[in-house]
């Protein structure tokens, strides 16, 4: 249950459509009342995030076998995985229940296939071509905050900054590292990006995409889920968190600017 938690928690589920096991979980997952997003997350080696050559090298090293042996193992595995595609079953299970996205799209064909099976979001496309195709098809594009904060993808894929330069990005997600959400927001402020536009990437836009119309903006009638923070150079320091208008977290220090214009905490 989530009733006794301090903040709202929702489930963002990445499902592998190329495995038989996924069929065992679809009905059970529909019963999760805090499930808000379903994403196709294909894990076929050599596809999407990592090129085949890199996968072969890693498998050879990890298993202590030759690259030729590793390649044969991987190619056999790829053949088995490609024979399975349960995107249609996932779509049928969730299209009336939660929005559907696609993870690590690399080619325009990946995006087109995802949209055919109901996807309306391209989550962290790995190439500019995939991001462009998603926007062309009217899909939302989500990029990871760590990518923006560090100035590029940790594995050499599409840079969030490059995608933003072409106005291809609608939503930021934490991608497993929550502090970079606020850090990226501050970095965008310092880069001269319009504060409202930057904030909407993490608040209003995702709320609207997920159909959570009562969240994501500060206006009359909206749910009062609010975060206040101070800016300390390139970092944001959370000072207060309110959920439904009730204080859930508050720091016990006072911040002020000293005579040198520096933020001081006491």
CSV table of C-alpha atoms in Angstrom, one decimal:
chain,number,residue,atom,x,y,z
A,1,UNK,CA,0.0,0.0,0.0
A,2,UNK,CA,1.1,3.6,-0.6
A,3,UNK,CA,-1.4,5.2,1.8
A,4,UNK,CA,1.1,5.6,4.7
A,5,UNK,CA,4.0,7.0,2.6
A,6,UNK,CA,5.1,10.7,2.8
A,7,UNK,CA,4.9,11.4,-0.9
A,8,UNK,CA,3.1,10.0,-3.9
A,9,UNK,CA,4.7,6.9,-5.5
A,10,UNK,CA,3.7,5.6,-8.9
A,11,UNK,CA,5.0,2.6,-11.0
A,12,UNK,CA,6.7,3.1,-14.3
A,13,UNK,CA,7.0,-0.4,-15.7
A,14,UNK,CA,9.4,-1.4,-18.4
A,15,UNK,CA,8.3,-4.7,-20.0
A,16,UNK,CA,10.3,-6.9,-22.3
A,17,UNK,CA,8.0,-7.9,-25.2
A,18,UNK,CA,10.5,-10.5,-26.4
A,19,UNK,CA,10.1,-13.0,-23.6
A,20,UNK,CA,7.3,-15.6,-22.9
A,21,UNK,CA,7.4,-14.8,-19.2
A,22,UNK,CA,5.8,-11.4,-19.6
A,23,UNK,CA,2.4,-13.0,-20.3
A,24,UNK,CA,2.3,-14.4,-16.8
A,25,UNK,CA,2.3,-10.9,-15.3
A,26,UNK,CA,0.0,-8.8,-17.4
A,27,UNK,CA,-3.3,-9.5,-15.6
A,28,UNK,CA,-1.6,-9.1,-12.2
A,29,UNK,CA,-0.1,-5.8,-13.1
A,30,UNK,CA,-3.4,-4.3,-14.1
A,31,UNK,CA,-4.5,-4.7,-10.5
A,32,UNK,CA,-1.8,-2.2,-9.3
A,33,UNK,CA,-3.7,1.0,-8.7
A,34,UNK,CA,-0.6,3.1,-8.7
A,35,UNK,CA,0.6,1.9,-12.1
A,36,UNK,CA,0.9,4.9,-14.4
A,37,UNK,CA,3.2,4.1,-17.4
A,38,UNK,CA,4.0,1.0,-19.5
A,39,UNK,CA,7.1,0.9,-21.7
A,40,UNK,CA,8.3,-1.6,-24.2
A,41,UNK,CA,11.9,-2.4,-23.1
A,42,UNK,CA,13.4,-4.7,-25.7
A,43,UNK,CA,16.6,-6.5,-24.5
A,44,UNK,CA,17.8,-8.2,-27.6
A,45,UNK,CA,21.7,-8.0,-27.6
A,46,UNK,CA,23.2,-5.7,-30.1
A,47,UNK,CA,20.0,-3.8,-30.6
A,48,UNK,CA,19.3,-0.3,-29.3
A,49,UNK,CA,21.6,0.8,-26.5
A,50,UNK,CA,24.7,-1.2,-27.1
A,51,UNK,CA,26.2,-2.2,-30.6
A,52,UNK,CA,26.7,-5.9,-31.2
A,53,UNK,CA,30.5,-5.6,-31.2
A,54,UNK,CA,30.4,-4.2,-27.7
A,55,UNK,CA,28.1,-6.9,-26.4
A,56,UNK,CA,30.4,-9.6,-27.9
A,57,UNK,CA,33.4,-8.1,-26.2
A,58,UNK,CA,31.7,-7.9,-22.8
A,59,UNK,CA,30.3,-11.5,-23.1
A,60,UNK,CA,33.7,-12.8,-24.1
A,61,UNK,CA,35.4,-11.1,-21.2
A,62,UNK,CA,32.7,-12.1,-18.6
A,63,UNK,CA,32.5,-15.7,-19.6
A,64,UNK,CA,36.2,-16.2,-20.4
A,65,UNK,CA,35.6,-17.4,-23.9
A,66,UNK,CA,36.8,-16.3,-27.3
A,67,UNK,CA,35.0,-13.6,-29.2
A,68,UNK,CA,34.0,-16.2,-31.9
A,69,UNK,CA,32.4,-18.3,-29.2
A,70,UNK,CA,30.7,-15.3,-27.7
A,71,UNK,CA,29.3,-14.2,-31.0
A,72,UNK,CA,27.8,-17.6,-31.7
A,73,UNK,CA,26.1,-17.7,-28.3
A,74,UNK,CA,24.7,-14.2,-28.9
A,75,UNK,CA,23.5,-14.8,-32.4
A,76,UNK,CA,21.6,-17.9,-31.3
A,77,UNK,CA,20.1,-16.0,-28.4
A,78,UNK,CA,19.1,-13.1,-30.8
A,79,UNK,CA,17.4,-15.6,-33.1
A,80,UNK,CA,15.3,-17.0,-30.3
A,81,UNK,CA,14.4,-13.5,-28.9
A,82,UNK,CA,13.4,-12.2,-32.3
A,83,UNK,CA,10.9,-15.0,-32.8
A,84,UNK,CA,8.9,-13.6,-29.8
A,85,UNK,CA,7.0,-10.3,-29.9
A,86,UNK,CA,4.3,-9.7,-27.4
A,87,UNK,CA,3.9,-6.0,-28.0
A,88,UNK,CA,0.3,-6.6,-29.3
A,89,UNK,CA,-0.6,-8.5,-26.1
A,90,UNK,CA,0.9,-5.7,-23.9
A,91,UNK,CA,-1.0,-3.1,-25.9
A,92,UNK,CA,-4.3,-5.0,-25.6
A,93,UNK,CA,-3.8,-5.4,-21.8
A,94,UNK,CA,-2.9,-1.7,-21.1
A,95,UNK,CA,-4.1,0.6,-23.8
A,96,UNK,CA,-7.3,1.6,-22.0
A,97,UNK,CA,-5.5,1.5,-18.6
A,98,UNK,CA,-2.2,3.4,-18.9
A,99,UNK,CA,-0.2,5.2,-21.6
A,100,UNK,CA,2.4,3.1,-23.5
A,101,UNK,CA,6.0,4.1,-24.4
A,102,UNK,CA,9.0,2.6,-26.0
A,103,UNK,CA,12.5,2.5,-24.5
A,104,UNK,CA,15.9,3.1,-26.2
A,105,UNK,CA,14.5,3.6,-29.7
A,106,UNK,CA,17.5,3.6,-32.1
A,107,UNK,CA,16.1,3.7,-35.6
A,108,UNK,CA,13.0,5.4,-37.1
A,109,UNK,CA,11.7,1.8,-37.7
A,110,UNK,CA,11.8,1.2,-33.9
A,111,UNK,CA,9.7,4.2,-33.4
A,112,UNK,CA,7.2,3.3,-36.1
A,113,UNK,CA,6.8,-0.2,-34.8
A,114,UNK,CA,6.2,1.1,-31.2
A,115,UNK,CA,3.6,3.5,-32.4
A,116,UNK,CA,1.9,0.7,-34.4
A,117,UNK,CA,1.5,-1.1,-31.0
A,118,UNK,CA,0.1,1.9,-29.2
A,119,UNK,CA,3.1,3.8,-28.0
A,120,UNK,CA,2.8,7.5,-27.6
A,121,UNK,CA,6.2,8.1,-25.9
A,122,UNK,CA,9.7,7.5,-27.0
A,123,UNK,CA,11.7,7.1,-23.8
A,124,UNK,CA,15.4,8.0,-24.1
A,125,UNK,CA,15.9,7.5,-27.9
A,126,UNK,CA,19.5,6.7,-28.5
A,127,UNK,CA,19.8,8.6,-31.8
A,128,UNK,CA,18.7,11.9,-33.1
A,129,UNK,CA,17.0,10.2,-36.0
A,130,UNK,CA,14.7,8.2,-33.7
A,131,UNK,CA,13.9,11.3,-31.7
A,132,UNK,CA,13.0,13.2,-34.9
A,133,UNK,CA,10.8,10.4,-36.0
A,134,UNK,CA,9.0,10.3,-32.7
A,135,UNK,CA,8.2,14.0,-33.0
A,136,UNK,CA,7.2,13.6,-36.6
A,137,UNK,CA,4.6,11.0,-35.5
A,138,UNK,CA,3.3,13.3,-32.8
A,139,UNK,CA,4.8,11.3,-29.9
A,140,UNK,CA,6.3,12.7,-26.7
A,141,UNK,CA,10.0,12.4,-26.2
A,142,UNK,CA,11.5,11.7,-22.8
A,143,UNK,CA,15.2,12.1,-22.0
A,144,UNK,CA,17.1,11.3,-18.8
A,145,UNK,CA,18.2,14.0,-16.4
A,146,UNK,CA,21.6,12.4,-15.8
A,147,UNK,CA,22.3,12.7,-19.5
A,148,UNK,CA,21.6,16.5,-19.4
A,149,UNK,CA,23.4,17.0,-16.1
A,150,UNK,CA,26.7,15.3,-17.2
A,151,UNK,CA,26.5,16.9,-20.7
A,152,UNK,CA,26.0,13.7,-22.6
A,153,UNK,CA,25.1,10.0,-22.5
A,154,UNK,CA,27.3,7.8,-20.3
A,155,UNK,CA,27.4,5.1,-23.1
A,156,UNK,CA,27.8,7.4,-26.1
A,157,UNK,CA,24.2,7.7,-27.3
A,158,UNK,CA,22.1,10.7,-28.1
A,159,UNK,CA,23.0,13.8,-26.0
A,160,UNK,CA,20.0,15.3,-24.3
A,161,UNK,CA,21.4,18.8,-25.0
A,162,UNK,CA,21.6,18.0,-28.7
A,163,UNK,CA,18.0,16.8,-28.7
A,164,UNK,CA,16.9,20.0,-26.9
A,165,UNK,CA,18.8,22.1,-29.4
A,166,UNK,CA,16.2,20.8,-32.0
A,167,UNK,CA,13.3,21.2,-29.6
A,168,UNK,CA,12.8,17.4,-29.5
A,169,UNK,CA,12.4,16.9,-25.8
A,170,UNK,CA,9.1,17.1,-23.9
A,171,UNK,CA,9.8,15.3,-20.6
A,172,UNK,CA,12.7,14.7,-18.2
A,173,UNK,CA,12.9,11.5,-16.1
A,174,UNK,CA,15.3,10.6,-13.3
A,175,UNK,CA,16.7,7.5,-15.1
A,176,UNK,CA,17.5,6.0,-11.7
A,177,UNK,CA,19.4,9.0,-10.3
A,178,UNK,CA,16.9,11.3,-8.7
A,179,UNK,CA,19.2,14.1,-7.6
A,180,UNK,CA,19.9,15.0,-11.3
A,181,UNK,CA,16.4,16.1,-11.8
A,182,UNK,CA,16.8,19.2,-9.6
A,183,UNK,CA,20.4,19.5,-10.6
A,184,UNK,CA,19.4,19.6,-14.3
A,185,UNK,CA,16.8,22.2,-13.5
A,186,UNK,CA,19.3,24.5,-11.9
A,187,UNK,CA,21.8,23.9,-14.7
A,188,UNK,CA,19.1,24.9,-17.2
A,189,UNK,CA,18.4,28.1,-15.2
A,190,UNK,CA,22.1,28.9,-15.3
A,191,UNK,CA,22.2,28.2,-19.0
A,192,UNK,CA,19.6,30.9,-19.7
A,193,UNK,CA,16.8,28.5,-20.5
A,194,UNK,CA,13.4,29.9,-19.8
A,195,UNK,CA,12.6,28.9,-16.2
A,196,UNK,CA,8.9,28.0,-17.0
A,197,UNK,CA,10.0,25.8,-19.9
A,198,UNK,CA,12.7,24.1,-17.9
A,199,UNK,CA,10.3,23.4,-15.0
A,200,UNK,CA,7.6,22.1,-17.2
A,201,UNK,CA,9.9,19.4,-18.5
A,202,UNK,CA,9.8,17.9,-15.0
A,203,UNK,CA,6.3,18.9,-13.8
A,204,UNK,CA,3.5,19.9,-16.1
A,205,UNK,CA,4.5,18.0,-19.2
A,206,UNK,CA,4.9,14.6,-17.6
A,207,UNK,CA,1.7,15.2,-15.5
A,208,UNK,CA,-0.3,16.0,-18.7
A,209,UNK,CA,1.2,13.0,-20.6
A,210,UNK,CA,0.3,10.6,-17.8
A,211,UNK,CA,-3.3,12.1,-17.6
A,212,UNK,CA,-2.7,13.5,-14.0
A,213,UNK,CA,-4.5,16.7,-14.7
A,214,UNK,CA,-4.6,17.8,-11.1
A,215,UNK,CA,-0.8,17.9,-10.8
A,216,UNK,CA,2.2,19.6,-12.4
A,217,UNK,CA,1.2,23.3,-12.1
A,218,UNK,CA,0.6,26.0,-9.5
A,219,UNK,CA,-2.8,27.4,-10.0
A,220,UNK,CA,-6.2,27.6,-8.3
A,221,UNK,CA,-7.9,24.2,-8.0
A,222,UNK,CA,-4.7,22.1,-8.5
A,223,UNK,CA,-3.4,19.7,-5.9
A,224,UNK,CA,-0.8,21.5,-3.7
A,225,UNK,CA,2.2,19.2,-4.3
A,226,UNK,CA,5.1,21.6,-4.0
A,227,UNK,CA,8.8,21.7,-3.6
A,228,UNK,CA,10.9,24.7,-2.6
A,229,UNK,CA,14.6,24.9,-3.0
A,230,UNK,CA,17.6,27.1,-2.8
A,231,UNK,CA,20.2,27.4,-5.6
A,232,UNK,CA,23.8,26.8,-4.5
A,233,UNK,CA,26.0,27.4,-7.6
A,234,UNK,CA,25.1,24.4,-9.9
A,235,UNK,CA,23.0,22.5,-7.4
A,236,UNK,CA,19.6,22.8,-5.9
A,237,UNK,CA,19.1,22.3,-2.2
A,238,UNK,CA,15.5,21.2,-1.2
A,239,UNK,CA,14.1,23.2,1.7
A,240,UNK,CA,10.5,22.2,1.9
A,241,UNK,CA,8.2,19.5,0.4
A,242,UNK,CA,4.4,19.8,0.6
A,243,UNK,CA,1.9,17.1,-0.5
A,244,UNK,CA,-1.7,18.0,-0.7
A,245,UNK,CA,-0.8,21.2,1.0
A,246,UNK,CA,0.7,19.5,4.1
A,247,UNK,CA,4.4,19.8,5.0
A,248,UNK,CA,6.1,16.5,4.6
A,249,UNK,CA,9.7,17.6,4.8
A,250,UNK,CA,11.5,20.7,5.9
A,251,UNK,CA,15.1,21.5,6.6
A,252,UNK,CA,16.2,23.0,9.9
A,253,UNK,CA,18.7,25.4,8.5
A,254,UNK,CA,18.5,29.0,7.5
A,255,UNK,CA,20.0,30.2,4.2
A,256,UNK,CA,21.2,33.7,3.5
A,257,UNK,CA,23.6,35.5,1.1
A,258,UNK,CA,26.8,36.8,2.6
A,259,UNK,CA,28.6,40.0,1.7
A,260,UNK,CA,30.4,38.2,-1.2
A,261,UNK,CA,27.1,37.2,-2.8
A,262,UNK,CA,27.6,33.5,-1.7
A,263,UNK,CA,24.8,31.3,-0.4
A,264,UNK,CA,25.5,30.4,3.2
A,265,UNK,CA,23.8,27.7,5.2
A,266,UNK,CA,23.5,27.7,9.0
